[in-house]
Amino acid sequence: MFESLDILPPDPLLGIAAACKADPNPKKVDLGVGVYKTEAGDTPILKSVQQAITQLTAEEKSKVYIAPQGNADFISGMQNLILGDLANTDRFVSIQAPGGTGSLRIGSEMIAKANPNATVWASDPTWANHVPLMKSAGLNLKNYPYYDTANNALKADEMLSTISKLGKDDIVLLHGCCHNPSGEDLTPELWSAVADLAVERGFTPFVDIAYQGFGKDLETDVAGVREIFAKVPEMMIASSCSKNFGLYRERTGMISFLSENAEKKEACRTNALSIARGIYSMPPSYGAALVGLILKDENLTKIWQEELAEMCSRMNTLRTLLIGKLQERGVEKDFSFIERQNGMFSFLGINKDQIDRLRSEYAIYMAGSSRINIAGISNNNVDYLADAIAAVL
Ligand code: LMR
């Protein structure tokens, strides 16, 4: 049977980390996969998470299955984090899922089940895994214009013009904040315009939010999501704790559904559980238990918020630092857009040949799109990085 299978190339993003790890060059710089790193290049367990681990170890008495819907404290804490008081409606329900990807997959299967004629519209460009993930669920996928790589700006008019022609069989996939890969977010006015168009045209917004707190702050980062939520009859939200809680390997996420009424909410809940049952039965417990403990405890929440604010501020400082270092080297290309953008990623806007040279001559690794993980920069490597970029430019 397996003779019909071909060997596949490495995943475009995960393959970069593996290639960089295998590179013996001591000066290597990993700007690939979206993982937060400290100045020392580590990704330590957050202090708030460590305290929650201690508490959980003392309290957990069994490894019996958790409820299929997930950990109640996790769900209410996360709903409140994303939506505040808006979450208190009987039209809204969430299911804990394995990471942001697992959440997106349940959401995608739900779309395929609810409307086999649906088309999902993703931003051009979007997270590299959105496309194969949604296609695996059998969905039709199209793009709406989003980011102008030549001018490093949003294609706002083109985006609105495209989605203003959509209707009830369409789903518009939006990045809640810190757009991956561009770092270019919708302005408050654009969020508002998208919300109004969703109401007018009847398409369903599907928000993927994996970086809350990495852009400006926990509240500002979700203002757009809240604006949509308050206006539309139906929407979906896939959220992840991989980055903002640093729980990457614990696969901690949540898929949420806003529906027209309480009865349809129950239909969403039961269908999502049935989909999950067909894939993995019930979600992994550990990460969500930790997040549940953190968000329930005022003191732990405060420690976590401080750690998150520190990660966010460090990435914003690194954005400014890199631009300054490039300017010092007399680089002509204007990189000031990097400072304006949000979160972990920006495109460098260099070509394939330059990306290949950075990798082969300098052991500097980034995505094939020229997306860089800002958190991979440090005071130690920024001069080397700026020298190399200046050289290949
Ligand atoms: C990324 O975009 O680098 C991260 O979200 C990691 C991943 O799974 O692709």
mmCIF file of C-alpha atoms and ligand atoms in Angstrom:
data_model
loop_
_atom_site.group_PDB
_atom_site.id
_atom_site.type_symbol
_atom_site.label_atom_id
_atom_site.label_comp_id
_atom_site.label_asym_id
_atom_site.label_seq_id
_atom_site.Cartn_x
_atom_site.Cartn_y
_atom_site.Cartn_z
ATOM 1 C CA MET A 1 0.000 0.000 0.000
ATOM 2 C CA PHE A 2 2.668 2.509 0.978
ATOM 3 C CA GLU A 3 4.377 2.199 -2.401
ATOM 4 C CA SER A 4 1.878 4.800 -3.621
ATOM 5 C CA LEU A 5 3.348 7.415 -1.266
ATOM 6 C CA ASP A 6 6.097 9.844 -2.195
ATOM 7 C CA ILE A 7 8.533 11.356 0.276
ATOM 8 C CA LEU A 8 7.390 14.878 1.070
ATOM 9 C CA PRO A 9 9.656 17.925 1.421
ATOM 10 C CA PRO A 10 10.082 19.344 4.958
ATOM 11 C CA ASP A 11 7.353 21.704 6.199
ATOM 12 C CA PRO A 12 8.215 25.211 4.943
ATOM 13 C CA LEU A 13 8.384 26.661 8.475
ATOM 14 C CA LEU A 14 9.275 23.718 10.714
ATOM 15 C CA GLY A 15 11.995 22.653 8.255
ATOM 16 C CA ILE A 16 13.880 25.919 8.855
ATOM 17 C CA ALA A 17 14.302 25.213 12.569
ATOM 18 C CA ALA A 18 15.645 21.735 11.805
ATOM 19 C CA ALA A 19 18.086 23.076 9.194
ATOM 20 C CA CYS A 20 19.344 25.789 11.543
ATOM 21 C CA LYS A 21 19.754 23.337 14.416
ATOM 22 C CA ALA A 22 21.904 21.122 12.197
ATOM 23 C CA ASP A 23 24.121 24.038 11.071
ATOM 24 C CA PRO A 24 27.508 23.909 12.879
ATOM 25 C CA ASN A 25 28.243 27.641 12.320
ATOM 26 C CA PRO A 26 28.560 29.186 15.828
ATOM 27 C CA LYS A 27 27.335 32.534 14.494
ATOM 28 C CA LYS A 28 24.072 31.102 13.137
ATOM 29 C CA VAL A 29 20.895 33.126 13.641
ATOM 30 C CA ASP A 30 17.463 31.470 13.675
ATOM 31 C CA LEU A 31 14.776 33.882 12.495
ATOM 32 C CA GLY A 32 12.496 31.055 11.330
ATOM 33 C CA VAL A 33 9.711 29.500 13.361
ATOM 34 C CA GLY A 34 7.631 31.827 15.534
ATOM 35 C CA VAL A 35 8.989 31.028 18.965
ATOM 36 C CA TYR A 36 9.793 33.749 21.498
ATOM 37 C CA LYS A 37 13.408 33.931 22.618
ATOM 38 C CA THR A 38 15.156 35.849 25.362
ATOM 39 C CA GLU A 39 18.335 37.854 24.904
ATOM 40 C CA ALA A 40 20.251 34.609 25.596
ATOM 41 C CA GLY A 41 18.376 32.835 22.805
ATOM 42 C CA ASP A 42 16.338 30.609 25.157
ATOM 43 C CA THR A 43 12.621 29.994 25.399
ATOM 44 C CA PRO A 44 12.228 29.452 29.167
ATOM 45 C CA ILE A 45 9.053 28.442 30.971
ATOM 46 C CA LEU A 46 7.332 31.619 32.192
ATOM 47 C CA LYS A 47 7.456 32.227 35.966
ATOM 48 C CA SER A 48 3.652 32.352 36.121
ATOM 49 C CA VAL A 49 3.546 28.971 34.360
ATOM 50 C CA GLN A 50 6.170 27.537 36.727
ATOM 51 C CA GLN A 51 4.068 28.563 39.722
ATOM 52 C CA ALA A 52 0.973 27.041 38.131
ATOM 53 C CA ILE A 53 2.937 23.809 37.510
ATOM 54 C CA THR A 54 3.841 23.620 41.208
ATOM 55 C CA GLN A 55 0.218 24.160 42.161
ATOM 56 C CA LEU A 56 -1.085 21.657 39.607
ATOM 57 C CA THR A 57 1.411 19.001 40.674
ATOM 58 C CA ALA A 58 0.179 19.330 44.253
ATOM 59 C CA GLU A 59 -3.510 19.366 43.297
ATOM 60 C CA GLU A 60 -3.818 16.883 40.427
ATOM 61 C CA LYS A 61 -4.921 13.538 41.751
ATOM 62 C CA SER A 62 -5.806 11.627 38.581
ATOM 63 C CA LYS A 63 -5.006 11.353 34.916
ATOM 64 C CA VAL A 64 -8.502 10.228 33.999
ATOM 65 C CA TYR A 65 -9.983 11.832 30.848
ATOM 66 C CA ILE A 66 -11.070 15.442 31.148
ATOM 67 C CA ALA A 67 -14.505 16.515 29.880
ATOM 68 C CA PRO A 68 -14.612 16.512 26.058
ATOM 69 C CA GLN A 69 -15.383 20.244 26.033
ATOM 70 C CA GLY A 70 -12.287 20.926 28.121
ATOM 71 C CA ASN A 71 -11.301 22.633 31.354
ATOM 72 C CA ALA A 72 -14.046 25.017 32.512
ATOM 73 C CA ASP A 73 -11.632 27.513 34.146
ATOM 74 C CA PHE A 74 -9.528 27.573 31.003
ATOM 75 C CA ILE A 75 -12.542 28.181 28.792
ATOM 76 C CA SER A 76 -14.055 30.961 30.891
ATOM 77 C CA GLY A 77 -10.645 32.582 31.470
ATOM 78 C CA MET A 78 -9.803 32.567 27.782
ATOM 79 C CA GLN A 79 -13.247 33.772 26.725
ATOM 80 C CA ASN A 80 -12.908 36.658 29.131
ATOM 81 C CA LEU A 81 -9.374 37.423 27.948
ATOM 82 C CA ILE A 82 -10.430 37.653 24.317
ATOM 83 C CA LEU A 83 -13.895 39.153 24.626
ATOM 84 C CA GLY A 84 -14.292 40.659 28.114
ATOM 85 C CA ASP A 85 -17.951 41.085 29.088
ATOM 86 C CA LEU A 86 -19.078 40.399 25.530
ATOM 87 C CA ALA A 87 -18.460 36.701 26.186
ATOM 88 C CA ASN A 88 -21.470 36.682 28.558
ATOM 89 C CA THR A 89 -24.058 35.738 25.994
ATOM 90 C CA ASP A 90 -25.957 32.484 25.531
ATOM 91 C CA ARG A 91 -25.084 32.650 21.821
ATOM 92 C CA PHE A 92 -21.423 31.888 22.462
ATOM 93 C CA VAL A 93 -19.624 28.615 23.167
ATOM 94 C CA SER A 94 -16.009 27.383 23.205
ATOM 95 C CA ILE A 95 -14.318 24.003 22.989
ATOM 96 C CA GLN A 96 -10.774 23.432 24.213
ATOM 97 C CA ALA A 97 -8.631 22.062 21.371
ATOM 98 C CA PRO A 98 -5.031 20.950 20.767
ATOM 99 C CA GLY A 99 -3.286 24.263 20.052
ATOM 100 C CA GLY A 100 -4.166 26.930 17.535
ATOM 101 C CA THR A 101 -3.808 24.420 14.715
ATOM 102 C CA GLY A 102 -6.193 21.929 16.332
ATOM 103 C CA SER A 103 -8.654 24.773 16.907
ATOM 104 C CA LEU A 104 -8.428 25.870 13.288
ATOM 105 C CA ARG A 105 -8.914 22.284 12.175
ATOM 106 C CA ILE A 106 -12.085 21.819 14.256
ATOM 107 C CA GLY A 107 -13.327 25.154 12.881
ATOM 108 C CA SER A 108 -12.554 24.047 9.333
ATOM 109 C CA GLU A 109 -14.299 20.691 9.762
ATOM 110 C CA MET A 110 -17.260 22.580 11.190
ATOM 111 C CA ILE A 111 -17.455 24.812 8.125
ATOM 112 C CA ALA A 112 -17.257 21.763 5.829
ATOM 113 C CA LYS A 113 -20.054 20.085 7.799
ATOM 114 C CA ALA A 114 -22.316 23.134 8.071
ATOM 115 C CA ASN A 115 -21.906 24.334 4.498
ATOM 116 C CA PRO A 116 -20.193 22.082 1.921
ATOM 117 C CA ASN A 117 -20.459 24.954 -0.597
ATOM 118 C CA ALA A 118 -18.500 27.350 1.559
ATOM 119 C CA THR A 119 -15.410 29.195 0.372
ATOM 120 C CA VAL A 120 -12.868 30.402 2.901
ATOM 121 C CA TRP A 121 -11.108 33.654 2.010
ATOM 122 C CA ALA A 122 -7.643 34.028 3.512
ATOM 123 C CA SER A 123 -5.437 37.107 3.423
ATOM 124 C CA ASP A 124 -2.760 37.191 0.732
ATOM 125 C CA PRO A 125 -0.334 36.355 2.275
ATOM 126 C CA THR A 126 -1.362 34.298 5.277
ATOM 127 C CA TRP A 127 0.218 31.839 7.749
ATOM 128 C CA ALA A 128 1.798 29.095 5.639
ATOM 129 C CA ASN A 129 -0.148 26.354 7.426
ATOM 130 C CA HIS A 130 -3.601 27.910 6.924
ATOM 131 C CA VAL A 131 -3.784 26.678 3.356
ATOM 132 C CA PRO A 132 -2.879 22.954 3.745
ATOM 133 C CA LEU A 133 -4.804 22.751 7.007
ATOM 134 C CA MET A 134 -8.035 24.029 5.491
ATOM 135 C CA LYS A 135 -7.601 22.068 2.295
ATOM 136 C CA SER A 136 -7.189 18.902 4.379
ATOM 137 C CA ALA A 137 -10.671 19.595 5.726
ATOM 138 C CA GLY A 138 -11.902 19.683 2.118
ATOM 139 C CA LEU A 139 -12.568 23.431 2.047
ATOM 140 C CA ASN A 140 -12.420 25.680 -1.001
ATOM 141 C CA LEU A 141 -9.875 28.374 -0.380
ATOM 142 C CA LYS A 142 -9.396 31.759 -2.051
ATOM 143 C CA ASN A 143 -7.393 34.876 -1.218
ATOM 144 C CA TYR A 144 -8.342 38.462 -0.595
ATOM 145 C CA PRO A 145 -5.653 41.128 -1.221
ATOM 146 C CA TYR A 146 -3.995 42.147 2.041
ATOM 147 C CA TYR A 147 -0.366 43.184 1.999
ATOM 148 C CA ASP A 148 1.546 45.044 -0.664
ATOM 149 C CA THR A 149 5.080 43.635 -0.426
ATOM 150 C CA ALA A 150 6.478 46.232 -2.834
ATOM 151 C CA ASN A 151 5.323 49.167 -0.707
ATOM 152 C CA ASN A 152 5.071 47.484 2.696
ATOM 153 C CA ALA A 153 1.526 48.648 3.256
ATOM 154 C CA LEU A 154 -1.972 47.252 3.617
ATOM 155 C CA LYS A 155 -4.013 46.822 0.448
ATOM 156 C CA ALA A 156 -6.984 48.198 2.339
ATOM 157 C CA ASP A 157 -9.133 49.318 -0.607
ATOM 158 C CA GLU A 158 -8.549 46.106 -2.558
ATOM 159 C CA MET A 159 -9.333 44.020 0.503
ATOM 160 C CA LEU A 160 -12.613 45.831 1.194
ATOM 161 C CA SER A 161 -13.565 45.758 -2.465
ATOM 162 C CA THR A 162 -13.057 41.958 -2.595
ATOM 163 C CA ILE A 163 -14.917 41.121 0.575
ATOM 164 C CA SER A 164 -17.747 43.543 -0.253
ATOM 165 C CA LYS A 165 -18.711 41.113 -3.031
ATOM 166 C CA LEU A 166 -18.911 38.077 -0.734
ATOM 167 C CA GLY A 167 -22.073 36.532 0.654
ATOM 168 C CA LYS A 168 -23.528 33.907 2.950
ATOM 169 C CA ASP A 169 -21.475 31.012 1.535
ATOM 170 C CA ASP A 170 -18.223 32.824 2.314
ATOM 171 C CA ILE A 171 -16.002 32.779 5.381
ATOM 172 C CA VAL A 172 -13.398 35.502 5.837
ATOM 173 C CA LEU A 173 -10.350 34.353 7.772
ATOM 174 C CA LEU A 174 -8.839 37.271 9.723
ATOM 175 C CA HIS A 175 -5.743 37.485 11.916
ATOM 176 C CA GLY A 176 -6.900 38.875 15.273
ATOM 177 C CA CYS A 177 -3.629 40.772 15.769
ATOM 178 C CA CYS A 178 0.062 40.546 14.841
ATOM 179 C CA HIS A 179 -0.635 39.373 11.287
ATOM 180 C CA ASN A 180 1.466 36.342 10.439
ATOM 181 C CA PRO A 181 3.594 36.719 8.273
ATOM 182 C CA SER A 182 3.482 40.484 7.612
ATOM 183 C CA GLY A 183 3.089 42.072 11.078
ATOM 184 C CA GLU A 184 0.733 44.555 9.391
ATOM 185 C CA ASP A 185 -2.590 44.735 11.225
ATOM 186 C CA LEU A 186 -5.974 46.132 10.272
ATOM 187 C CA THR A 187 -6.567 49.630 11.625
ATOM 188 C CA PRO A 188 -9.573 50.169 13.954
ATOM 189 C CA GLU A 189 -11.407 51.800 11.016
ATOM 190 C CA LEU A 190 -10.793 48.738 8.850
ATOM 191 C CA TRP A 191 -11.976 46.341 11.556
ATOM 192 C CA SER A 192 -15.113 48.404 11.738
ATOM 193 C CA ALA A 193 -15.562 48.334 7.973
ATOM 194 C CA VAL A 194 -15.079 44.539 7.877
ATOM 195 C CA ALA A 195 -17.644 44.117 10.679
ATOM 196 C CA ASP A 196 -20.174 46.278 8.807
ATOM 197 C CA LEU A 197 -19.585 44.366 5.576
ATOM 198 C CA ALA A 198 -20.053 41.038 7.372
ATOM 199 C CA VAL A 199 -23.442 42.246 8.619
ATOM 200 C CA GLU A 200 -24.437 43.713 5.255
ATOM 201 C CA ARG A 201 -23.246 40.855 3.035
ATOM 202 C CA GLY A 202 -23.792 37.926 5.390
ATOM 203 C CA PHE A 203 -20.332 36.361 5.242
ATOM 204 C CA THR A 204 -18.952 34.720 8.396
ATOM 205 C CA PRO A 205 -15.781 36.086 10.030
ATOM 206 C CA PHE A 206 -13.321 33.455 11.279
ATOM 207 C CA VAL A 207 -10.681 35.068 13.484
ATOM 208 C CA ASP A 208 -7.388 33.324 14.175
ATOM 209 C CA ILE A 209 -5.806 34.898 17.256
ATOM 210 C CA ALA A 210 -2.472 33.418 18.317
ATOM 211 C CA TYR A 211 -0.551 36.489 19.520
ATOM 212 C CA GLN A 212 -2.808 38.410 21.920
ATOM 213 C CA GLY A 213 -0.541 40.670 23.976
ATOM 214 C CA PHE A 214 2.373 40.550 21.533
ATOM 215 C CA GLY A 215 1.253 43.588 19.513
ATOM 216 C CA LYS A 216 0.376 46.552 21.746
ATOM 217 C CA ASP A 217 -1.235 45.048 24.859
ATOM 218 C CA LEU A 218 -3.878 42.502 25.852
ATOM 219 C CA GLU A 219 -6.805 44.888 25.400
ATOM 220 C CA THR A 220 -5.732 46.856 22.318
ATOM 221 C CA ASP A 221 -4.833 43.665 20.473
ATOM 222 C CA VAL A 222 -8.404 42.343 20.619
ATOM 223 C CA ALA A 223 -10.301 45.591 19.985
ATOM 224 C CA GLY A 224 -10.971 44.573 16.370
ATOM 225 C CA VAL A 225 -12.181 41.095 17.310
ATOM 226 C CA ARG A 226 -14.527 42.620 19.868
ATOM 227 C CA GLU A 227 -15.879 45.119 17.347
ATOM 228 C CA ILE A 228 -16.808 42.280 14.992
ATOM 229 C CA PHE A 229 -18.182 40.089 17.778
ATOM 230 C CA ALA A 230 -20.505 42.849 18.962
ATOM 231 C CA LYS A 231 -22.004 43.328 15.511
ATOM 232 C CA VAL A 232 -22.292 40.025 13.654
ATOM 233 C CA PRO A 233 -24.840 37.230 14.115
ATOM 234 C CA GLU A 234 -22.272 34.435 13.622
ATOM 235 C CA MET A 235 -18.511 34.094 13.811
ATOM 236 C CA MET A 236 -15.753 31.680 14.779
ATOM 237 C CA ILE A 237 -12.576 32.336 16.766
ATOM 238 C CA ALA A 238 -9.541 30.041 16.936
ATOM 239 C CA SER A 239 -7.200 31.007 19.773
ATOM 240 C CA SER A 240 -3.848 29.709 20.946
ATOM 241 C CA CYS A 241 -1.796 29.867 24.153
ATOM 242 C CA SER A 242 1.410 28.685 22.464
ATOM 243 C CA LYS A 243 3.009 32.112 22.244
ATOM 244 C CA ASN A 244 1.530 34.368 24.921
ATOM 245 C CA PHE A 245 1.764 31.685 27.635
ATOM 246 C CA GLY A 246 4.864 30.085 26.063
ATOM 247 C CA LEU A 247 3.063 26.723 26.089
ATOM 248 C CA TYR A 248 4.084 25.667 22.579
ATOM 249 C CA ARG A 249 4.472 21.944 23.200
ATOM 250 C CA GLU A 250 1.436 21.652 25.445
ATOM 251 C CA ARG A 251 -0.926 22.210 22.491
ATOM 252 C CA THR A 252 -3.290 24.576 24.246
ATOM 253 C CA GLY A 253 -5.993 26.244 22.213
ATOM 254 C CA MET A 254 -9.694 26.908 21.913
ATOM 255 C CA ILE A 255 -12.253 27.085 19.125
ATOM 256 C CA SER A 256 -15.280 29.297 19.735
ATOM 257 C CA PHE A 257 -18.572 29.805 17.947
ATOM 258 C CA LEU A 258 -20.943 32.743 18.060
ATOM 259 C CA SER A 259 -24.322 31.741 16.673
ATOM 260 C CA GLU A 260 -27.721 33.319 16.152
ATOM 261 C CA ASN A 261 -29.390 31.940 19.250
ATOM 262 C CA ALA A 262 -28.963 29.582 22.205
ATOM 263 C CA GLU A 263 -30.312 26.597 20.286
ATOM 264 C CA LYS A 264 -27.806 27.042 17.444
ATOM 265 C CA LYS A 265 -25.079 27.493 20.024
ATOM 266 C CA GLU A 266 -25.915 24.045 21.381
ATOM 267 C CA ALA A 267 -25.812 22.708 17.809
ATOM 268 C CA CYS A 268 -22.329 24.219 17.401
ATOM 269 C CA ARG A 269 -21.144 22.768 20.694
ATOM 270 C CA THR A 270 -22.394 19.238 20.022
ATOM 271 C CA ASN A 271 -21.156 19.194 16.414
ATOM 272 C CA ALA A 272 -17.717 20.475 17.414
ATOM 273 C CA LEU A 273 -17.505 17.772 20.094
ATOM 274 C CA SER A 274 -18.543 15.132 17.589
ATOM 275 C CA ILE A 275 -15.840 16.317 15.149
ATOM 276 C CA ALA A 276 -13.220 16.268 17.925
ATOM 277 C CA ARG A 277 -14.349 12.793 18.996
ATOM 278 C CA GLY A 278 -13.658 11.582 15.472
ATOM 279 C CA ILE A 279 -10.098 12.952 15.531
ATOM 280 C CA TYR A 280 -8.668 12.849 19.082
ATOM 281 C CA SER A 281 -11.643 12.267 21.432
ATOM 282 C CA MET A 282 -10.782 14.784 24.126
ATOM 283 C CA PRO A 283 -8.185 17.532 24.327
ATOM 284 C CA PRO A 284 -4.839 17.270 26.140
ATOM 285 C CA SER A 285 -5.274 18.455 29.702
ATOM 286 C CA TYR A 286 -2.003 19.882 30.949
ATOM 287 C CA GLY A 287 -1.545 23.239 29.220
ATOM 288 C CA ALA A 288 -5.169 24.252 29.622
ATOM 289 C CA ALA A 289 -5.086 23.312 33.315
ATOM 290 C CA LEU A 290 -2.102 25.663 33.751
ATOM 291 C CA VAL A 291 -3.770 28.523 31.882
ATOM 292 C CA GLY A 292 -6.969 27.904 33.860
ATOM 293 C CA LEU A 293 -5.020 28.241 37.125
ATOM 294 C CA ILE A 294 -3.231 31.387 35.979
ATOM 295 C CA LEU A 295 -6.357 33.163 34.780
ATOM 296 C CA LYS A 296 -8.359 32.243 37.894
ATOM 297 C CA ASP A 297 -5.756 33.569 40.318
ATOM 298 C CA GLU A 298 -5.328 37.345 40.509
ATOM 299 C CA ASN A 299 -1.716 37.134 41.619
ATOM 300 C CA LEU A 300 -0.701 34.635 38.901
ATOM 301 C CA THR A 301 -2.576 36.673 36.287
ATOM 302 C CA LYS A 302 -0.620 39.750 37.319
ATOM 303 C CA ILE A 303 2.728 37.931 37.090
ATOM 304 C CA TRP A 304 1.779 36.545 33.658
ATOM 305 C CA GLN A 305 0.651 39.951 32.393
ATOM 306 C CA GLU A 306 3.974 41.471 33.447
ATOM 307 C CA GLU A 307 5.899 38.707 31.675
ATOM 308 C CA LEU A 308 3.802 39.140 28.559
ATOM 309 C CA ALA A 309 4.285 42.922 28.582
ATOM 310 C CA GLU A 310 8.027 42.354 28.878
ATOM 311 C CA MET A 311 8.102 39.999 25.861
ATOM 312 C CA CYS A 312 6.060 42.501 23.864
ATOM 313 C CA SER A 313 8.238 45.429 24.804
ATOM 314 C CA ARG A 314 11.428 43.495 24.012
ATOM 315 C CA MET A 315 10.200 42.688 20.504
ATOM 316 C CA ASN A 316 9.268 46.319 19.893
ATOM 317 C CA THR A 317 12.710 47.416 21.088
ATOM 318 C CA LEU A 318 14.339 44.886 18.736
ATOM 319 C CA ARG A 319 12.359 46.266 15.811
ATOM 320 C CA THR A 320 13.780 49.733 16.480
ATOM 321 C CA LEU A 321 17.267 48.353 17.115
ATOM 322 C CA LEU A 322 17.431 46.474 13.805
ATOM 323 C CA ILE A 323 16.324 49.490 11.789
ATOM 324 C CA GLY A 324 18.927 51.674 13.523
ATOM 325 C CA LYS A 325 21.691 49.164 12.822
ATOM 326 C CA LEU A 326 20.734 48.984 9.143
ATOM 327 C CA GLN A 327 20.668 52.776 8.902
ATOM 328 C CA GLU A 328 24.114 52.957 10.539
ATOM 329 C CA ARG A 329 25.406 50.757 7.719
ATOM 330 C CA GLY A 330 24.099 53.165 5.106
ATOM 331 C CA VAL A 331 21.551 50.703 3.713
ATOM 332 C CA GLU A 332 19.430 52.571 1.174
ATOM 333 C CA LYS A 333 16.302 50.453 1.427
ATOM 334 C CA ASP A 334 13.766 51.989 3.801
ATOM 335 C CA PHE A 335 13.052 49.504 6.599
ATOM 336 C CA SER A 336 11.062 51.910 8.775
ATOM 337 C CA PHE A 337 7.892 49.853 8.198
ATOM 338 C CA ILE A 338 9.331 47.201 10.558
ATOM 339 C CA GLU A 339 8.937 49.615 13.461
ATOM 340 C CA ARG A 340 5.281 50.267 12.673
ATOM 341 C CA GLN A 341 4.358 46.587 12.401
ATOM 342 C CA ASN A 342 3.230 44.345 15.260
ATOM 343 C CA GLY A 343 4.135 41.125 16.979
ATOM 344 C CA MET A 344 6.683 38.511 16.086
ATOM 345 C CA PHE A 345 6.974 38.893 12.347
ATOM 346 C CA SER A 346 7.788 41.238 9.493
ATOM 347 C CA PHE A 347 8.964 40.651 5.977
ATOM 348 C CA LEU A 348 12.464 41.878 5.255
ATOM 349 C CA GLY A 349 11.310 42.337 1.673
ATOM 350 C CA ILE A 350 14.453 40.831 0.149
ATOM 351 C CA ASN A 351 14.543 38.428 -2.793
ATOM 352 C CA LYS A 352 15.098 34.682 -2.909
ATOM 353 C CA ASP A 353 18.712 35.036 -3.947
ATOM 354 C CA GLN A 354 19.406 37.319 -0.977
ATOM 355 C CA ILE A 355 17.593 34.961 1.414
ATOM 356 C CA ASP A 356 19.660 32.037 0.069
ATOM 357 C CA ARG A 357 22.908 33.992 0.470
ATOM 358 C CA LEU A 358 22.071 34.925 4.050
ATOM 359 C CA ARG A 359 21.603 31.242 4.733
ATOM 360 C CA SER A 360 24.569 29.798 2.837
ATOM 361 C CA GLU A 361 27.137 32.526 3.562
ATOM 362 C CA TYR A 362 26.044 33.743 7.020
ATOM 363 C CA ALA A 363 23.944 30.900 8.510
ATOM 364 C CA ILE A 364 21.031 33.310 8.927
ATOM 365 C CA TYR A 365 17.766 31.400 8.625
ATOM 366 C CA MET A 366 14.376 32.875 7.743
ATOM 367 C CA ALA A 367 11.216 31.790 5.917
ATOM 368 C CA GLY A 368 11.345 31.645 2.109
ATOM 369 C CA SER A 369 8.995 34.647 2.036
ATOM 370 C CA SER A 370 11.684 36.746 3.849
ATOM 371 C CA ARG A 371 9.541 36.663 7.019
ATOM 372 C CA ILE A 372 11.731 37.094 10.079
ATOM 373 C CA ASN A 373 10.988 36.195 13.685
ATOM 374 C CA ILE A 374 11.837 39.456 15.449
ATOM 375 C CA ALA A 375 12.371 37.597 18.740
ATOM 376 C CA GLY A 376 15.320 35.760 17.165
ATOM 377 C CA ILE A 377 17.259 39.055 17.121
ATOM 378 C CA SER A 378 19.364 39.969 20.159
ATOM 379 C CA ASN A 379 21.941 42.564 21.184
ATOM 380 C CA ASN A 380 24.523 39.845 20.577
ATOM 381 C CA ASN A 381 23.603 39.043 16.980
ATOM 382 C CA VAL A 382 22.111 42.298 15.685
ATOM 383 C CA ASP A 383 25.426 43.701 14.368
ATOM 384 C CA TYR A 384 26.248 40.445 12.586
ATOM 385 C CA LEU A 385 22.728 40.351 11.170
ATOM 386 C CA ALA A 386 22.804 43.976 9.997
ATOM 387 C CA ASP A 387 26.255 43.482 8.416
ATOM 388 C CA ALA A 388 24.982 40.427 6.556
ATOM 389 C CA ILE A 389 21.772 42.090 5.351
ATOM 390 C CA ALA A 390 23.750 45.142 4.223
ATOM 391 C CA ALA A 391 26.181 42.855 2.364
ATOM 392 C CA VAL A 392 23.512 40.928 0.452
ATOM 393 C CA LEU A 393 21.589 44.096 -0.381
HETATM 394 C C1 LMR B 1 5.033 30.207 12.842
HETATM 395 O O1 LMR B 1 4.278 30.770 12.045
HETATM 396 O O2 LMR B 1 6.257 30.181 12.701
HETATM 397 C C2 LMR B 1 4.454 29.532 14.058
HETATM 398 O O3 LMR B 1 3.085 29.752 14.134
HETATM 399 C C3 LMR B 1 4.836 28.110 14.187
HETATM 400 C C4 LMR B 1 4.118 27.220 13.230
HETATM 401 O O4 LMR B 1 3.514 26.240 13.673
HETATM 402 O O5 LMR B 1 4.169 27.463 12.026
#
